[in-house]
PDB file of C-alpha atoms in Angstrom:
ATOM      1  CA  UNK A 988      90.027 109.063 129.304  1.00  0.00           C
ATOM      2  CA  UNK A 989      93.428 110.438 129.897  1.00  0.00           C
ATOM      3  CA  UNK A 990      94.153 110.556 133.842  1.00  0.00           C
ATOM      4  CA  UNK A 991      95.323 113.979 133.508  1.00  0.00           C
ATOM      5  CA  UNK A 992      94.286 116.471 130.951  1.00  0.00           C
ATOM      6  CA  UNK A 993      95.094 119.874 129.510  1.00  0.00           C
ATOM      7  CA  UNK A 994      94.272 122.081 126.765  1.00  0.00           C
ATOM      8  CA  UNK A 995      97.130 121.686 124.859  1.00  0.00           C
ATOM      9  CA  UNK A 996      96.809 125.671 123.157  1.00  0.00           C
ATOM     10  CA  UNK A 997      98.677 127.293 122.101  1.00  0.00           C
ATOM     11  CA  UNK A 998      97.699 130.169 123.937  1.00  0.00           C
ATOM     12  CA  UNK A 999      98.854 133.271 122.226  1.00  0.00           C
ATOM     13  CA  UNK A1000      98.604 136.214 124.269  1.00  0.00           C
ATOM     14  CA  UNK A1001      99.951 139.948 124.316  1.00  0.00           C
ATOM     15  CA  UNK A1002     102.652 140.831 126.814  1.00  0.00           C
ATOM     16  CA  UNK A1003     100.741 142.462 130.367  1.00  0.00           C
ATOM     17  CA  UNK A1004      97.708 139.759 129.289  1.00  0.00           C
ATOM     18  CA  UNK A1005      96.450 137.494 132.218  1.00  0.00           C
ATOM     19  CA  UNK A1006      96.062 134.256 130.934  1.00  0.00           C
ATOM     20  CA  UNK A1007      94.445 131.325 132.949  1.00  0.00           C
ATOM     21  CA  UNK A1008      95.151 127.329 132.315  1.00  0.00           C
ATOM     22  CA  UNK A1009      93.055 124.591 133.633  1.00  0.00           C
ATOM     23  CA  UNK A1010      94.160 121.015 134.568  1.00  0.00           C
ATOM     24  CA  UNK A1011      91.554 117.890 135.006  1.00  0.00           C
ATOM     25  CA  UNK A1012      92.315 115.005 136.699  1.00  0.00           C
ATOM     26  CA  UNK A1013      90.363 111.275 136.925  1.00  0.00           C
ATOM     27  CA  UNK A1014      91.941 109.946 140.155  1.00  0.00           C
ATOM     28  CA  UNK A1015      89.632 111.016 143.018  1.00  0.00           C
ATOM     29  CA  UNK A1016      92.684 110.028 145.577  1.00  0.00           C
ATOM     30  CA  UNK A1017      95.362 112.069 143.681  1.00  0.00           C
ATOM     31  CA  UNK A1018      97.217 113.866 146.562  1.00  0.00           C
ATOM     32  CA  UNK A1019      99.969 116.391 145.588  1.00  0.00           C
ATOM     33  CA  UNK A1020      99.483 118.638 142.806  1.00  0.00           C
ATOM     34  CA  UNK A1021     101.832 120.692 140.742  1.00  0.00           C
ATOM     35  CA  UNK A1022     102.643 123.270 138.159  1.00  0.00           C
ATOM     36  CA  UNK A1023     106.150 122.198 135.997  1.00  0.00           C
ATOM     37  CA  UNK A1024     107.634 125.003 133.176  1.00  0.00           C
ATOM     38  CA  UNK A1025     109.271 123.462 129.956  1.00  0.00           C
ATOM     39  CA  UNK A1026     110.889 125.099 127.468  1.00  0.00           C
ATOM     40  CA  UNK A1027     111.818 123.749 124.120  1.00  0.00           C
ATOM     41  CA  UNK A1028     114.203 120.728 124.258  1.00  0.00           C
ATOM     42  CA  UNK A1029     114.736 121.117 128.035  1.00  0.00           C
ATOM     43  CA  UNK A1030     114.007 119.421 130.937  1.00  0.00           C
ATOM     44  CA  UNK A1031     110.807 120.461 133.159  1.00  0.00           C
ATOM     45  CA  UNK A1032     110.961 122.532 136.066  1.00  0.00           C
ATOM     46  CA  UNK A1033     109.074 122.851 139.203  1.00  0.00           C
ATOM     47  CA  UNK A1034     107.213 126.257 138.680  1.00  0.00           C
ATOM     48  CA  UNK A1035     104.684 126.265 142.213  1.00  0.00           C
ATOM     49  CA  UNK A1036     102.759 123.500 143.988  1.00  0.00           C
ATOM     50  CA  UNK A1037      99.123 123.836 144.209  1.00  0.00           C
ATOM     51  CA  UNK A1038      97.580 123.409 147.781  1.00  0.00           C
ATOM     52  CA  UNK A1039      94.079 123.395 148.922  1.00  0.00           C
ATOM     53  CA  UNK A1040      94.427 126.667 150.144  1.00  0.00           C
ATOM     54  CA  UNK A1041      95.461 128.071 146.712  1.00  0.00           C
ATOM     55  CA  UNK A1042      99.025 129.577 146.831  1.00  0.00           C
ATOM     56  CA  UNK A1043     100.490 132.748 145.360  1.00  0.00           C
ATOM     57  CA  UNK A1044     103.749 132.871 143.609  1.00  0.00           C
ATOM     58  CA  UNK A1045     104.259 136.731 142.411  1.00  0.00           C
ATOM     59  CA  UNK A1046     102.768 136.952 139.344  1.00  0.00           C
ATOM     60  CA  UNK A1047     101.499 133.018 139.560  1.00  0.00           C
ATOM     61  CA  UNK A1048      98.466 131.692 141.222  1.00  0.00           C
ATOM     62  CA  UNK A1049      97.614 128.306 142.067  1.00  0.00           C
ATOM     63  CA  UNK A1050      94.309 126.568 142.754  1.00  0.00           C
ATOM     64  CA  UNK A1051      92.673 123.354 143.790  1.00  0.00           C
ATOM     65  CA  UNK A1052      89.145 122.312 143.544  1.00  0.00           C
ATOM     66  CA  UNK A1053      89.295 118.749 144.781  1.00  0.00           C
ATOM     67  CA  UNK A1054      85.200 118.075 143.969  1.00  0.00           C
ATOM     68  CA  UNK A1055      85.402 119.157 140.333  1.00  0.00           C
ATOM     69  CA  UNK A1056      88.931 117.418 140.437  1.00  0.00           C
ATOM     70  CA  UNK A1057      90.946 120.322 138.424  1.00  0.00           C
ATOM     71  CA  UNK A1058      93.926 122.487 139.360  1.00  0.00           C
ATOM     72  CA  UNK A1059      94.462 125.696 137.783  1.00  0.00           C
ATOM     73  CA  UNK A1060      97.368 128.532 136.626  1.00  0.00           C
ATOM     74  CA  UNK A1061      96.931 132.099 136.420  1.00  0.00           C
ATOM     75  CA  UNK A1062      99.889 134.217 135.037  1.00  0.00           C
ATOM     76  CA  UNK A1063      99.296 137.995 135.490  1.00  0.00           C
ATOM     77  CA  UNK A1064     100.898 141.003 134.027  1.00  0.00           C
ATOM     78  CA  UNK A1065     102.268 138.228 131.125  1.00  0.00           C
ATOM     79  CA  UNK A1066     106.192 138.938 130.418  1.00  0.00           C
ATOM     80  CA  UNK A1067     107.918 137.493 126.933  1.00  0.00           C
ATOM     81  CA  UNK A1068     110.160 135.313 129.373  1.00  0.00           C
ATOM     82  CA  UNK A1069     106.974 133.488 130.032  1.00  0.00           C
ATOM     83  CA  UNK A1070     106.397 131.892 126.832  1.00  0.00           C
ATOM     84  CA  UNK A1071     106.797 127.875 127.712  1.00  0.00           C
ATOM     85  CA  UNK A1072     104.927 124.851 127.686  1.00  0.00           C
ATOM     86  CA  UNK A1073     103.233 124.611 131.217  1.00  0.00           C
ATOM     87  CA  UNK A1074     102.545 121.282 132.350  1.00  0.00           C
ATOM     88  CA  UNK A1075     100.199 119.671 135.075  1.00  0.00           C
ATOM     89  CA  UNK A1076     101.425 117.497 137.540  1.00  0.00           C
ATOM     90  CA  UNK A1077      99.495 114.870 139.845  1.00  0.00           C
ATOM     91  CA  UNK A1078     100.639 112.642 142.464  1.00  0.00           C
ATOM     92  CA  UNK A1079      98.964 109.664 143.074  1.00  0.00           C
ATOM     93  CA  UNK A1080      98.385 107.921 146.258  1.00  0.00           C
ATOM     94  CA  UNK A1081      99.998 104.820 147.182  1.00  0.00           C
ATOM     95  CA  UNK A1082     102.103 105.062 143.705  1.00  0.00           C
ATOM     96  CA  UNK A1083     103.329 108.025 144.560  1.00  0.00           C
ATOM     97  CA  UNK A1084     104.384 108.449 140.823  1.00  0.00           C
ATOM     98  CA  UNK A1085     104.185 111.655 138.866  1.00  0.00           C
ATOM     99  CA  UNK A1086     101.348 111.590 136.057  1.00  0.00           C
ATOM    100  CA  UNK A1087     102.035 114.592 133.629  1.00  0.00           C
ATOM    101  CA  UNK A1088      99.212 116.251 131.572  1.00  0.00           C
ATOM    102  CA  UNK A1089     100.371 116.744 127.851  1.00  0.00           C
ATOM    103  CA  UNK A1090     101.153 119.885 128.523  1.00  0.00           C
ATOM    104  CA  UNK A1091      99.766 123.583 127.671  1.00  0.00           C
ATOM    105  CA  UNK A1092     101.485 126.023 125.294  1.00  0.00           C
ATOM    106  CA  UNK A1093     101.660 129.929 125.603  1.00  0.00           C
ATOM    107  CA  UNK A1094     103.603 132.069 123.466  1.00  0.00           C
ATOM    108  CA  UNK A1095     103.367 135.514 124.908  1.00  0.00           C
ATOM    109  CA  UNK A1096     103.391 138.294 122.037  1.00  0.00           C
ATOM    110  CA  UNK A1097     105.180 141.659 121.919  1.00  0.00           C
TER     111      UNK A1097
ATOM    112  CA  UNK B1369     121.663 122.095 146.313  1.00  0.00           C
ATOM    113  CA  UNK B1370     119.554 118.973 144.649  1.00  0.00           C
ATOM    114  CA  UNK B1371     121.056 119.002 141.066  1.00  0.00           C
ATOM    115  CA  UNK B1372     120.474 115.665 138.526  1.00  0.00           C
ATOM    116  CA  UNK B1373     122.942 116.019 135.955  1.00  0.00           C
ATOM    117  CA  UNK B1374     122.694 113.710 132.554  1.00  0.00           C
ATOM    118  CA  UNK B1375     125.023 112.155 130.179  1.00  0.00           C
ATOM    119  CA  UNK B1376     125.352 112.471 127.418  1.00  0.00           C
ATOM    120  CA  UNK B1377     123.164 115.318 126.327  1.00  0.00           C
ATOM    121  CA  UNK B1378     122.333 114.108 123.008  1.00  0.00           C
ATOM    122  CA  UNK B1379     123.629 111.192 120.942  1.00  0.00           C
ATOM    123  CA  UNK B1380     122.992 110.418 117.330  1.00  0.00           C
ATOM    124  CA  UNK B1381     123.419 107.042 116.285  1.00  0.00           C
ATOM    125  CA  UNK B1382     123.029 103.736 113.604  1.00  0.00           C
ATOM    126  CA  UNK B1383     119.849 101.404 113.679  1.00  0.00           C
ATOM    127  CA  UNK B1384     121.045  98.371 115.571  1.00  0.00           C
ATOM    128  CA  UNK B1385     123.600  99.526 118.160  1.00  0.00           C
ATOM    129  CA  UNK B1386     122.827  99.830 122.422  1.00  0.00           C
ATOM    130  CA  UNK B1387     123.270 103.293 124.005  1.00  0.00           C
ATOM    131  CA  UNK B1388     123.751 104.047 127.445  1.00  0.00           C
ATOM    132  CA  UNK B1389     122.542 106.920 129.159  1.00  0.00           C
ATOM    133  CA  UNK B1390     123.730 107.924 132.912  1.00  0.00           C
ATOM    134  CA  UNK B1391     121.912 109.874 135.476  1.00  0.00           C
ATOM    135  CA  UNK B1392     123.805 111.575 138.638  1.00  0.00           C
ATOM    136  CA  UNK B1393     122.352 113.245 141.482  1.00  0.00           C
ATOM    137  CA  UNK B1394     125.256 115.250 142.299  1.00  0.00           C
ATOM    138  CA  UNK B1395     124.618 116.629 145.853  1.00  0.00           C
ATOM    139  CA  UNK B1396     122.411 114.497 147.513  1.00  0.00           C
ATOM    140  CA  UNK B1397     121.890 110.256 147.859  1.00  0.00           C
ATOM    141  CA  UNK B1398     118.875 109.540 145.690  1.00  0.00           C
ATOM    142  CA  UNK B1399     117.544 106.466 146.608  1.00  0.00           C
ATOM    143  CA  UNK B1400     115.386 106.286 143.853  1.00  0.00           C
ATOM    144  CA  UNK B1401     115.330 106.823 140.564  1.00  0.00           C
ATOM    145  CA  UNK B1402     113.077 107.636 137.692  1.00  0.00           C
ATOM    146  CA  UNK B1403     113.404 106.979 133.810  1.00  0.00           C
ATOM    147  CA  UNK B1404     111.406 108.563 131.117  1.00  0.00           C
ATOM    148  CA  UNK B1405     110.499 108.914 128.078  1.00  0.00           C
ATOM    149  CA  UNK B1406     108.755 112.065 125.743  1.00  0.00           C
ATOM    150  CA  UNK B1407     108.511 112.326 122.508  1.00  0.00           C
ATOM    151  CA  UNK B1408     107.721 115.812 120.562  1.00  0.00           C
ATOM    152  CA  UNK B1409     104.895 117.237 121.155  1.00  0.00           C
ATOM    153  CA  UNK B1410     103.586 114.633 123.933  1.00  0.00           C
ATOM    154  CA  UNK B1411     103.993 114.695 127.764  1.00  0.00           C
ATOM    155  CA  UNK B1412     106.449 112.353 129.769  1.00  0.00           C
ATOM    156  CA  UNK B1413     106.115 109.524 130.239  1.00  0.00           C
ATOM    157  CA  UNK B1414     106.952 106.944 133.025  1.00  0.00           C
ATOM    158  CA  UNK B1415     109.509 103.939 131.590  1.00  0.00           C
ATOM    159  CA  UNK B1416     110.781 102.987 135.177  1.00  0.00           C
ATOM    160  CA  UNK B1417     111.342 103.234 138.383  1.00  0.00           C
ATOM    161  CA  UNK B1418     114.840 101.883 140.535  1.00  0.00           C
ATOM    162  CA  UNK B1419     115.625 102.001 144.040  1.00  0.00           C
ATOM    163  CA  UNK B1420     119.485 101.464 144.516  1.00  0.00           C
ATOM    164  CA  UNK B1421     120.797  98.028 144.676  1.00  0.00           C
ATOM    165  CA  UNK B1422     117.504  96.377 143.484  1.00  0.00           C
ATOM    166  CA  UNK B1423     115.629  95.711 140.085  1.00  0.00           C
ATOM    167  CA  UNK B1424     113.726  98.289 138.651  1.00  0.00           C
ATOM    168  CA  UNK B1425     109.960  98.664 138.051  1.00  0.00           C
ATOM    169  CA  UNK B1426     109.154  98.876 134.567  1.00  0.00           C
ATOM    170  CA  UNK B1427     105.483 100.140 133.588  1.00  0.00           C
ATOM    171  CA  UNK B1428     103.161  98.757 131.553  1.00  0.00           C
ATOM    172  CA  UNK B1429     104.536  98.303 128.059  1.00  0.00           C
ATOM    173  CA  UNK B1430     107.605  99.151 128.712  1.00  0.00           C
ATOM    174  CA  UNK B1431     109.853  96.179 127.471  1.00  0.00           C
ATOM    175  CA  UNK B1432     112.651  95.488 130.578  1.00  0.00           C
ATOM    176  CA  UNK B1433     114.788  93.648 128.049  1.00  0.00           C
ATOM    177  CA  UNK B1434     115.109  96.804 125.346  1.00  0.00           C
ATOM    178  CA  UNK B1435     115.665  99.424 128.185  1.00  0.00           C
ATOM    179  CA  UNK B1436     118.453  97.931 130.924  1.00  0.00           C
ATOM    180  CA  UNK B1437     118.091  99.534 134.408  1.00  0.00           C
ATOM    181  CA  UNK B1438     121.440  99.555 136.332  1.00  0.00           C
ATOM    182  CA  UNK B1439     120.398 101.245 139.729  1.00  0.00           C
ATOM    183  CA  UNK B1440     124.077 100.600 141.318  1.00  0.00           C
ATOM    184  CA  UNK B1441     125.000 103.511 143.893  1.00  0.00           C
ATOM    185  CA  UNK B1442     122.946 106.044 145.216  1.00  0.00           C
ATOM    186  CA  UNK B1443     124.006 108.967 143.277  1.00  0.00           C
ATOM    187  CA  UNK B1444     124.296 106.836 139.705  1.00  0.00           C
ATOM    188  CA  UNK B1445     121.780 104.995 137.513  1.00  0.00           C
ATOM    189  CA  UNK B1446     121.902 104.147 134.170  1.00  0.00           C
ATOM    190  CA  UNK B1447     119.373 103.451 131.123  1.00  0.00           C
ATOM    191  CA  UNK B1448     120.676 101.041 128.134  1.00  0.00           C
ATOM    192  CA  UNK B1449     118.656 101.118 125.330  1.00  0.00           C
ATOM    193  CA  UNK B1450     119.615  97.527 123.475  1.00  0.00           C
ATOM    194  CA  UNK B1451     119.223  97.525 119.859  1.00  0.00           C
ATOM    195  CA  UNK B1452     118.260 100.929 119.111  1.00  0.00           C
ATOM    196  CA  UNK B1453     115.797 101.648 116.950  1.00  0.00           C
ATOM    197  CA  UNK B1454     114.147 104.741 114.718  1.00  0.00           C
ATOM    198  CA  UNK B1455     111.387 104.219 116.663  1.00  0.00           C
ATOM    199  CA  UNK B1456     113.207 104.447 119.904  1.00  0.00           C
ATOM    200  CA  UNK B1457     114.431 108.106 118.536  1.00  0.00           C
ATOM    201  CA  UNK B1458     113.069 110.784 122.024  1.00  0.00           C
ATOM    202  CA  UNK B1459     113.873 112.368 124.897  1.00  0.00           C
ATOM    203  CA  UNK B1460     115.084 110.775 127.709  1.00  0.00           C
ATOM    204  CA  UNK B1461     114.942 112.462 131.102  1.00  0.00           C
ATOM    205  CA  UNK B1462     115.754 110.655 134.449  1.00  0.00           C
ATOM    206  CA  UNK B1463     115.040 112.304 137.582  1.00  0.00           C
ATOM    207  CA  UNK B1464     116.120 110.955 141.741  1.00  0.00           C
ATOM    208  CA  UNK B1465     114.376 111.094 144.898  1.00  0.00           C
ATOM    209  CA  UNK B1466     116.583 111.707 148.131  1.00  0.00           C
ATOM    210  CA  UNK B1467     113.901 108.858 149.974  1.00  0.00           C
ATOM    211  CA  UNK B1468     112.326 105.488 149.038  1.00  0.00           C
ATOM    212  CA  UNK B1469     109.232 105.318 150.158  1.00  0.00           C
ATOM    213  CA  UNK B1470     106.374 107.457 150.332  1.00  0.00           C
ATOM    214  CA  UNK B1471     106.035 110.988 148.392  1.00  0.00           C
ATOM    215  CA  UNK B1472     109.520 112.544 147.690  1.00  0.00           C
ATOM    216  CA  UNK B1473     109.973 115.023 145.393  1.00  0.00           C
ATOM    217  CA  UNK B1474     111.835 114.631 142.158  1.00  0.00           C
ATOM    218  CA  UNK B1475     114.738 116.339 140.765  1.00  0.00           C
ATOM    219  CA  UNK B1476     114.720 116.229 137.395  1.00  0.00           C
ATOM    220  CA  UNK B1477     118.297 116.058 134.778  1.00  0.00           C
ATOM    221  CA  UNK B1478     118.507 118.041 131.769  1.00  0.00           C
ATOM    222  CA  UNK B1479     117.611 114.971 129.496  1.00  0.00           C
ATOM    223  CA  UNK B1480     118.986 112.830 126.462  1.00  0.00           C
ATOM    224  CA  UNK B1481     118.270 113.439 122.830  1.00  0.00           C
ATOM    225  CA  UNK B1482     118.430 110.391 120.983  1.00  0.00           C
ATOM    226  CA  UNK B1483     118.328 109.933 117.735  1.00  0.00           C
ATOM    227  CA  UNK B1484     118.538 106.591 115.868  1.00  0.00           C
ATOM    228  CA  UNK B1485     119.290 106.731 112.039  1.00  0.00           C
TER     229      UNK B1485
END
């Protein structure tokens, strides 16, 4: 089993859609979580972290659920701009390294 | 402020020859230093890690010999990929931490498209 896992899609969605990804992750005493944006042939970039709390990012929400151990994404009100291949981020403990999920595509539709 | 810039952006090149690939963190003193490695369609993954002035950490399958790790200042670290090889044909994206030690966040570069013919 993969230590972190996403659907890899692709998600194809109408612009204004809300579309929701989910993240899974094996290591019970993963401790920072976090929501990266690539686009094709570029390097990722840090779209939110995801705290216990869940966090709000203008059209992007985050969540945690540490005893089902999965993070998710929701993108509301889904602009053409958006179209990207969202990837999941978890941060080990004692490692502190950066395990990345394979990634999930959306293509947001005119 | 916290920008990783990469050189070169892309190089094409024969079966057999090394490559070198540099990684600058441009306004800040990363003390660490992370190589790695994606190829299409797959997530990143984790060659190395170097802290400045020592030897790098190379994961798990990851040969130390085929990918050289120069680590030498704090705002410079290099990946030499010995020997190219088809096989060795991805994208190569480094990223720095300002601290050792501990969670830092990364900054990631633009990456390195290599091809090997």
């Amino acid at each position: 089993r993969k230590e972190v896992e996403q659907d890899p899609g692709p998600f194809n969605v109408p612009e204004g859609a809300t579309v929701a990804f989910n993240c899974t992750y094996s290591n019970s005493a993963s401790q920072s979580f976090f929501w990266y944006r690539q686009d094709c042939r570029k390097e990722p970039k840090l779209l939110m972290s995801v705290y216990s709390s869940g966090n709000e990012d203008g059209r992007f929400t985050a969540q945690l659920n540490r005893a089902s151990q999965y993070i998710s994404l929701l993108i509301r009100d889904s602009k053409l701009s958006d179209s990207a291949t969202y990837l999941c981020v978890v941060v080990n403990s004692g490692t502190y390294k950066y395990i990345f999920g394979t990634g999930t595509r959306l293509k947001v539709l005119a | 402020g916290a920008v990783v810039s990469q050189h070169p952006s892309w190089v094409i090149c024969k079966s057999g020859t090394s490559v070198k690939i540099e990684c600058r963190s441009l306004d800040f003193q990363a003390t660490t230093m992370f190589w790695y490695r994606q190829f299409p369609k797959q997530s990143l993954m984790l060659m190395a890690t170097s802290n400045e002035g020592s030897k790098a950490t190379y994961e798990q399958g990851v040969e130390k010999d085929k990918f050289l790790i120069n680590h030498a200042s704090l705002t410079l670290s290099t990946l030499t990929v010995t020997s190219a090889h088809p096989e060795d044909s991805s994208f190569y994206i480094c990223s720095a931490s300002p601290l050792a030690g501990g969670y830092n966040e990364q900054f990631f570069g633009p990456g390195t498209r290599l091809t090997v013919l």
